[in-house]
Coordinates of C-alpha atoms in Angstrom, one line a residue:
Chain A
X166 CA 14.0 -59.1 -58.0
X167 CA 15.6 -57.6 -54.7
X168 CA 15.6 -54.2 -56.3
X169 CA 11.9 -54.3 -57.1
X170 CA 11.0 -55.3 -53.6
X171 CA 12.9 -52.4 -52.0
X172 CA 11.7 -50.1 -54.5
X173 CA 8.0 -51.1 -53.7
X174 CA 8.5 -50.9 -50.0
X175 CA 10.1 -47.3 -50.3
X176 CA 7.2 -46.2 -52.5
X177 CA 4.8 -47.7 -50.1
X178 CA 6.3 -45.8 -47.2
X179 CA 6.2 -42.6 -49.3
X180 CA 2.6 -43.2 -50.1
X181 CA 1.4 -43.9 -46.6
X182 CA 3.5 -41.0 -45.3
X183 CA 2.3 -38.3 -47.9
X184 CA -1.4 -39.3 -48.1
X185 CA -2.4 -39.3 -44.3
X186 CA -5.9 -40.4 -45.5
X187 CA -6.4 -44.1 -44.7
X188 CA -9.3 -45.5 -46.6
X189 CA -9.8 -48.5 -48.7
X190 CA -10.1 -46.6 -52.1
X191 CA -6.8 -44.7 -51.3
X192 CA -5.0 -48.0 -50.4
X193 CA -6.1 -49.5 -53.8
X194 CA -5.0 -46.3 -55.7
X195 CA -1.8 -46.4 -53.8
X196 CA -1.4 -49.9 -54.9
X197 CA -1.7 -49.2 -58.4
X198 CA 0.4 -46.2 -58.4
X199 CA 3.3 -48.3 -56.9
X200 CA 2.7 -50.9 -59.8
X201 CA 2.7 -48.2 -62.3
X202 CA 5.9 -46.7 -61.1
X203 CA 7.8 -50.0 -60.9
X204 CA 6.7 -51.1 -64.3
X205 CA 7.9 -47.8 -65.6
X206 CA 11.4 -48.1 -63.9
X207 CA 11.7 -51.6 -65.3
X208 CA 10.7 -50.2 -68.9
X209 CA 13.3 -47.3 -68.5
X210 CA 15.9 -49.5 -67.2
X211 CA 17.0 -47.1 -64.6
X212 CA 17.1 -49.4 -61.8
X213 CA 20.8 -50.0 -61.0
X214 CA 23.3 -50.7 -58.4
X215 CA 22.5 -47.7 -56.3
X216 CA 19.1 -49.3 -55.5
X217 CA 20.7 -52.2 -54.0
X218 CA 19.3 -52.4 -50.4
X219 CA 22.7 -54.1 -49.5
X220 CA 24.2 -50.7 -49.7
X221 CA 22.4 -49.9 -46.6
X222 CA 24.6 -50.3 -43.6
X223 CA 25.0 -48.9 -40.1
X224 CA 27.8 -46.7 -41.3
X225 CA 25.4 -44.7 -43.6
X226 CA 23.9 -42.7 -40.6
X227 CA 27.2 -42.2 -39.1
X228 CA 28.7 -41.0 -42.4
X229 CA 25.6 -38.5 -42.6
X230 CA 25.8 -37.2 -39.3
X231 CA 29.6 -36.5 -39.8
X232 CA 28.9 -34.9 -43.2
X233 CA 26.2 -32.7 -41.7
X234 CA 28.7 -31.6 -38.9
X235 CA 31.2 -30.7 -41.8
X236 CA 28.6 -28.8 -43.6
X237 CA 27.8 -26.7 -40.8
X238 CA 31.6 -25.9 -40.0
X239 CA 32.0 -25.0 -43.8
X240 CA 29.0 -22.7 -43.8
X241 CA 30.4 -20.8 -40.8
X242 CA 33.5 -20.3 -42.9
X243 CA 31.9 -19.3 -45.9
X244 CA 29.6 -16.9 -44.1
X245 CA 32.7 -15.3 -42.5
X246 CA 34.1 -14.8 -46.0
X247 CA 30.9 -13.2 -47.1
X248 CA 31.0 -10.6 -44.3
X249 CA 34.7 -9.9 -44.4
X250 CA 36.0 -6.9 -46.3
X251 CA 38.8 -9.0 -48.1
X252 CA 38.3 -10.2 -51.6
X253 CA 38.1 -14.0 -51.9
X254 CA 40.8 -16.0 -53.6
X255 CA 39.2 -18.9 -55.3
X256 CA 41.3 -21.7 -56.9
X257 CA 40.6 -24.6 -59.1
X258 CA 42.6 -28.0 -58.5
X259 CA 42.2 -31.6 -58.8
X260 CA 42.2 -34.0 -55.8
X261 CA 42.8 -37.8 -56.1
X262 CA 39.5 -40.0 -55.8
X263 CA 40.6 -43.6 -55.3
X264 CA 37.4 -45.2 -54.1
X265 CA 37.0 -48.7 -55.5
X266 CA 33.3 -48.4 -56.6
X267 CA 31.5 -46.0 -58.8
X268 CA 28.9 -45.5 -55.9
X269 CA 31.9 -44.4 -53.6
X270 CA 33.4 -41.9 -56.0
X271 CA 29.9 -40.4 -56.8
X272 CA 29.2 -40.2 -53.0
X273 CA 32.8 -38.4 -52.5
X274 CA 32.1 -35.9 -55.5
X275 CA 28.6 -35.2 -54.1
X276 CA 29.8 -34.6 -50.5
X277 CA 32.2 -32.2 -51.8
X278 CA 29.7 -30.2 -53.7
X279 CA 27.2 -30.3 -50.7
X280 CA 29.9 -28.8 -48.5
X281 CA 29.8 -25.0 -49.1
X282 CA 33.0 -23.5 -50.4
X283 CA 33.9 -26.4 -52.5
X284 CA 32.1 -27.6 -55.9
X285 CA 33.0 -30.6 -57.8
X286 CA 33.2 -29.3 -61.6
X287 CA 34.4 -32.5 -63.3
X288 CA 34.3 -36.2 -62.4
X289 CA 34.8 -38.6 -65.2
X290 CA 34.3 -42.2 -65.5
X291 CA 37.6 -44.2 -65.4
X292 CA 39.6 -41.0 -64.2
X293 CA 40.6 -41.2 -60.7
X294 CA 40.8 -37.7 -60.0
X295 CA 38.0 -35.2 -59.2
X296 CA 38.2 -31.4 -60.4
X297 CA 37.1 -29.1 -57.7
X298 CA 36.6 -25.5 -57.4
X299 CA 37.3 -24.1 -54.0
X300 CA 36.2 -20.5 -52.6
X301 CA 38.7 -20.3 -49.9
X302 CA 42.3 -21.7 -49.4
X303 CA 41.1 -23.3 -46.0
X304 CA 38.4 -25.2 -47.8
X305 CA 41.1 -26.5 -50.3
X306 CA 43.5 -27.4 -47.5
X307 CA 40.7 -29.4 -45.9
X308 CA 40.3 -31.3 -49.0
X309 CA 43.9 -31.8 -49.6
X310 CA 44.2 -33.2 -46.2
X311 CA 42.1 -36.2 -47.4
X312 CA 39.9 -36.4 -44.4
X313 CA 36.7 -36.7 -46.3
X314 CA 38.3 -39.2 -48.9
X315 CA 39.3 -41.5 -45.8
X316 CA 35.8 -41.1 -44.4
X317 CA 34.2 -42.3 -47.7
X318 CA 36.6 -45.1 -47.9
X319 CA 35.6 -46.2 -44.5
X320 CA 31.9 -45.9 -45.6
X321 CA 32.8 -48.0 -48.7
X322 CA 34.6 -50.6 -46.5
X323 CA 31.6 -52.8 -45.6
X324 CA 29.4 -52.0 -48.6
X325 CA 31.0 -54.4 -51.3
Chain B
X239 CA 6.3 -17.3 -31.9
X240 CA 4.3 -15.8 -34.5
X241 CA 6.7 -12.7 -34.3
X242 CA 9.8 -14.9 -34.9
X243 CA 8.0 -16.7 -37.8
X244 CA 7.2 -13.4 -39.3
X245 CA 10.8 -12.0 -38.9
X246 CA 12.0 -15.3 -40.5
X247 CA 9.6 -15.0 -43.4
X248 CA 11.0 -11.3 -44.0
X249 CA 14.5 -12.5 -43.8
X250 CA 13.8 -15.2 -46.6
X251 CA 12.0 -12.6 -48.5
X252 CA 15.1 -10.3 -48.4
X253 CA 17.1 -13.2 -49.8
X254 CA 14.7 -13.9 -52.6
X255 CA 15.0 -10.2 -53.6
X256 CA 18.9 -10.6 -53.5
X257 CA 18.6 -13.6 -55.5
X258 CA 16.4 -12.1 -57.9
X259 CA 18.6 -9.0 -58.4
X260 CA 21.6 -11.4 -59.3
X261 CA 19.3 -13.2 -61.7
X262 CA 18.2 -10.0 -63.4
X263 CA 21.6 -8.3 -63.5
X264 CA 23.3 -11.4 -65.0
X265 CA 25.9 -10.7 -66.4
X266 CA 26.3 -14.2 -67.8
X267 CA 23.7 -16.6 -68.4
X268 CA 24.9 -18.9 -65.6
X269 CA 24.7 -16.2 -62.9
X270 CA 20.9 -16.2 -63.9
X271 CA 20.6 -19.7 -63.3
X272 CA 22.4 -19.4 -60.1
X273 CA 20.1 -16.7 -58.9
X274 CA 17.0 -18.6 -60.0
X275 CA 18.2 -21.9 -58.4
X276 CA 18.6 -20.0 -55.0
X277 CA 15.3 -18.2 -55.5
X278 CA 13.5 -21.4 -55.9
X279 CA 14.8 -23.3 -52.9
X280 CA 14.0 -20.1 -50.8
X281 CA 10.4 -20.4 -52.1
X282 CA 10.3 -24.0 -50.7
X283 CA 11.4 -22.5 -47.3
X284 CA 9.0 -19.6 -47.5
X285 CA 6.0 -22.0 -48.3
X286 CA 7.1 -24.1 -45.3
X287 CA 7.3 -21.2 -43.1
X288 CA 3.8 -19.9 -44.3
X289 CA 2.4 -23.4 -43.4
X290 CA 3.1 -22.7 -39.9
X291 CA 2.3 -19.0 -40.0
X292 CA -1.3 -19.6 -41.2
X293 CA -1.8 -23.1 -39.6
X294 CA -3.0 -24.4 -42.9
X295 CA -1.1 -28.0 -42.9
X296 CA -2.1 -28.6 -46.6
X297 CA 0.3 -26.0 -47.7
X298 CA 3.3 -28.3 -46.9
X299 CA 2.4 -30.5 -50.0
X300 CA 2.8 -27.5 -52.2
X301 CA 6.2 -26.9 -50.7
X302 CA 7.2 -30.6 -51.5
X303 CA 5.9 -30.4 -55.1
X304 CA 7.8 -27.1 -55.5
X305 CA 11.0 -28.7 -54.4
X306 CA 10.6 -31.4 -56.9
X307 CA 9.8 -29.0 -59.5
X308 CA 12.6 -26.4 -59.0
X309 CA 15.2 -29.1 -59.4
X310 CA 13.7 -30.4 -62.6
X311 CA 13.4 -26.9 -64.0
X312 CA 17.0 -26.0 -63.5
X313 CA 18.4 -29.1 -64.9
X314 CA 16.0 -29.0 -67.8
X315 CA 17.1 -25.2 -68.6
X316 CA 20.6 -25.9 -68.4
X317 CA 20.3 -29.0 -70.8
X318 CA 18.1 -26.7 -73.1
X319 CA 20.9 -23.8 -73.1
X320 CA 23.6 -26.5 -73.7
X321 CA 22.3 -28.6 -76.4
X322 CA 19.5 -26.4 -77.8
X323 CA 17.3 -29.4 -77.8
X324 CA 15.6 -31.2 -74.8
X325 CA 15.4 -34.5 -76.6
X326 CA 19.1 -34.8 -77.3
X327 CA 21.3 -37.5 -75.7
X328 CA 23.5 -37.2 -72.8
X329 CA 26.9 -35.4 -72.8
X330 CA 29.3 -36.8 -75.2
X331 CA 32.9 -36.5 -74.3
X332 CA 34.1 -32.9 -73.1
X333 CA 32.1 -31.1 -75.8
Chain C
X123 CA 9.0 -25.1 -18.5
X124 CA 10.4 -27.6 -20.6
X125 CA 8.0 -26.8 -23.5
X126 CA 9.2 -23.2 -23.3
X127 CA 12.7 -24.3 -23.6
X128 CA 11.9 -26.1 -26.8
X129 CA 10.1 -23.0 -28.0
X130 CA 13.1 -20.8 -27.4
X131 CA 15.4 -23.3 -29.3
X132 CA 13.1 -23.4 -32.0
X133 CA 13.1 -19.7 -32.1
X134 CA 16.7 -19.3 -32.4
X135 CA 17.1 -22.1 -35.0
X136 CA 14.6 -20.2 -37.2
X137 CA 16.3 -16.8 -36.6
X138 CA 19.6 -18.5 -37.3
X139 CA 18.3 -19.9 -40.4
X140 CA 16.9 -16.5 -41.6
X141 CA 20.1 -14.9 -40.9
X142 CA 22.3 -17.3 -42.9
X143 CA 19.9 -17.0 -45.6
X144 CA 20.4 -13.3 -45.8
X145 CA 24.1 -13.7 -45.6
X146 CA 24.0 -16.2 -48.3
X147 CA 22.0 -13.5 -50.5
X148 CA 24.7 -10.9 -49.8
X149 CA 27.3 -13.2 -50.9
X150 CA 25.4 -14.0 -54.0
X151 CA 25.5 -10.1 -54.9
X152 CA 29.1 -9.5 -53.6
X153 CA 31.1 -12.2 -55.1
X154 CA 33.2 -11.7 -58.5
X155 CA 32.1 -14.5 -60.8
X156 CA 29.7 -17.7 -61.4
X157 CA 31.9 -20.2 -59.3
X158 CA 32.1 -18.1 -56.4
X159 CA 28.4 -17.1 -56.4
X160 CA 27.7 -20.8 -56.7
X161 CA 29.5 -21.2 -52.9
X162 CA 27.3 -18.4 -51.7
X163 CA 24.2 -19.9 -53.2
X164 CA 25.0 -23.0 -51.5
X165 CA 25.1 -21.6 -48.0
X166 CA 21.3 -20.7 -48.6
X167 CA 20.8 -24.2 -49.9
X168 CA 22.3 -26.3 -47.1
X169 CA 22.4 -24.5 -43.7
X170 CA 19.5 -22.4 -44.0
X171 CA 17.0 -25.1 -44.8
X172 CA 18.6 -27.3 -42.1
X173 CA 18.1 -24.7 -39.3
X174 CA 14.6 -23.6 -40.6
X175 CA 13.4 -27.2 -40.9
X176 CA 14.9 -28.2 -37.4
X177 CA 13.2 -25.2 -36.0
X178 CA 9.9 -26.1 -37.5
X179 CA 10.2 -29.7 -36.6
X180 CA 10.6 -28.8 -33.0
X181 CA 7.2 -26.8 -33.2
X182 CA 5.2 -29.7 -34.6
X183 CA 6.4 -32.5 -32.7
X184 CA 6.0 -36.0 -34.0
X185 CA 3.3 -36.0 -37.0
X186 CA 2.7 -36.3 -40.4
X187 CA 3.9 -32.7 -40.9
X188 CA 7.3 -33.6 -39.6
X189 CA 7.7 -36.5 -41.9
X190 CA 6.9 -34.1 -44.9
X191 CA 9.2 -31.4 -43.6
X192 CA 12.1 -34.1 -43.2
X193 CA 11.3 -35.2 -46.7
X194 CA 11.6 -31.7 -48.1
X195 CA 14.9 -31.2 -46.2
X196 CA 16.3 -34.6 -47.5
X197 CA 15.1 -33.8 -51.1
X198 CA 16.9 -30.4 -50.9
X199 CA 20.1 -31.8 -49.6
X200 CA 20.0 -34.6 -52.3
X201 CA 19.3 -32.3 -55.2
X202 CA 21.1 -29.1 -54.6
X203 CA 24.5 -30.6 -55.1
X204 CA 23.4 -31.9 -58.4
X205 CA 22.0 -28.7 -59.5
X206 CA 25.2 -26.8 -58.3
X207 CA 27.5 -29.2 -60.2
X208 CA 25.3 -29.2 -63.3
X209 CA 25.6 -25.3 -63.3
X210 CA 29.3 -25.4 -62.7
X211 CA 29.9 -28.1 -65.3
X212 CA 27.9 -26.3 -67.9
X213 CA 29.6 -22.9 -67.0
X214 CA 33.1 -24.8 -67.4
X215 CA 32.2 -26.4 -70.8
X216 CA 30.7 -23.0 -72.0
X217 CA 34.2 -21.7 -71.5
X218 CA 33.7 -19.2 -68.6
X219 CA 37.2 -18.7 -66.8
X220 CA 37.1 -18.7 -62.9
X221 CA 38.6 -15.7 -61.2
X222 CA 42.0 -16.5 -59.8
X223 CA 42.5 -19.1 -62.4
X224 CA 43.8 -22.6 -62.6
X225 CA 46.5 -23.2 -59.7
X226 CA 48.0 -26.3 -61.0
X227 CA 51.3 -25.1 -59.7
X228 CA 51.9 -25.7 -55.9
X229 CA 48.6 -26.8 -55.2
X230 CA 48.5 -29.4 -57.7
X231 CA 51.9 -30.6 -57.1
X232 CA 50.9 -31.1 -53.3
X233 CA 47.9 -32.9 -54.1
X234 CA 49.8 -35.5 -56.3
X235 CA 51.9 -36.7 -53.2
X236 CA 49.2 -37.3 -51.0

């Protein structure tokens, strides 16, 4: 039930933000669309743990801000590699992912992919390692140092 | 300001050209997908920039829809090539 | 005066975004294989939208347009990792070997003790 309320609220905000026309007819249409989408998600059984509003904590914006900063730094690194004459030395390796929850591990894998220079190539359920392809040795070293893993652990800390 | 917008639009056009060149050249099918994906995200940015360049605020909705469609298209094409069938189930094992 | 300062910052952000997009495009052509090209593509997919959307948001101030722009940015940042991962995984399963090969030797050993 909690899931349905949070989903309906999100959809309502989305509708109000996107339409920009505030007339009774559009409110009725919006209500109908929200009901339709909620019904469809229930029928498709796609509503899961990741829609739990309890996952929203004050740590999430802090993590996003940190991640954005990492993305900017990694971008500068990759841009320098593009412009330099040297050939790149990519590598494929595995890093441990010992986050407790599935959501935590997926967050970690997705963060690795979002940061330029590293792409998650394989993340299996029940396997506590992530296979990563890195463009530069520096990017690989960053991952091996485990700074991002610790940050995701910290993000996970309050969530369960 | 208009001039800066124009320069940025031209830069995005250049990138789209480069991405398209990569998509046409290949050599493998996955290079094409990488090129097309980059081309698609640049289109979204291009439409957002054109919104400000021309002042038609409605165009931003087109960019929003294009962002959604581009993602779905890439994933659908990958799935089609991998399984030769869009209606097939998810990945089973390591294939 | 304050208004023009915002304008200047916004111009710099837009030009920076365009510059990074072109750098990513050059990388897309220059790099040797699918996986490395994926990294070049991810520059154009993360930093370029970030800079360009911030620049445009500064132009429009607080309005419905800003909301939609931020929604586009959020959506791009959420979906491009998924698309890159899907491409890398599909290429991996198709058996395309990355340049440089698998370094299970020194790198793998150092990762197992951390």
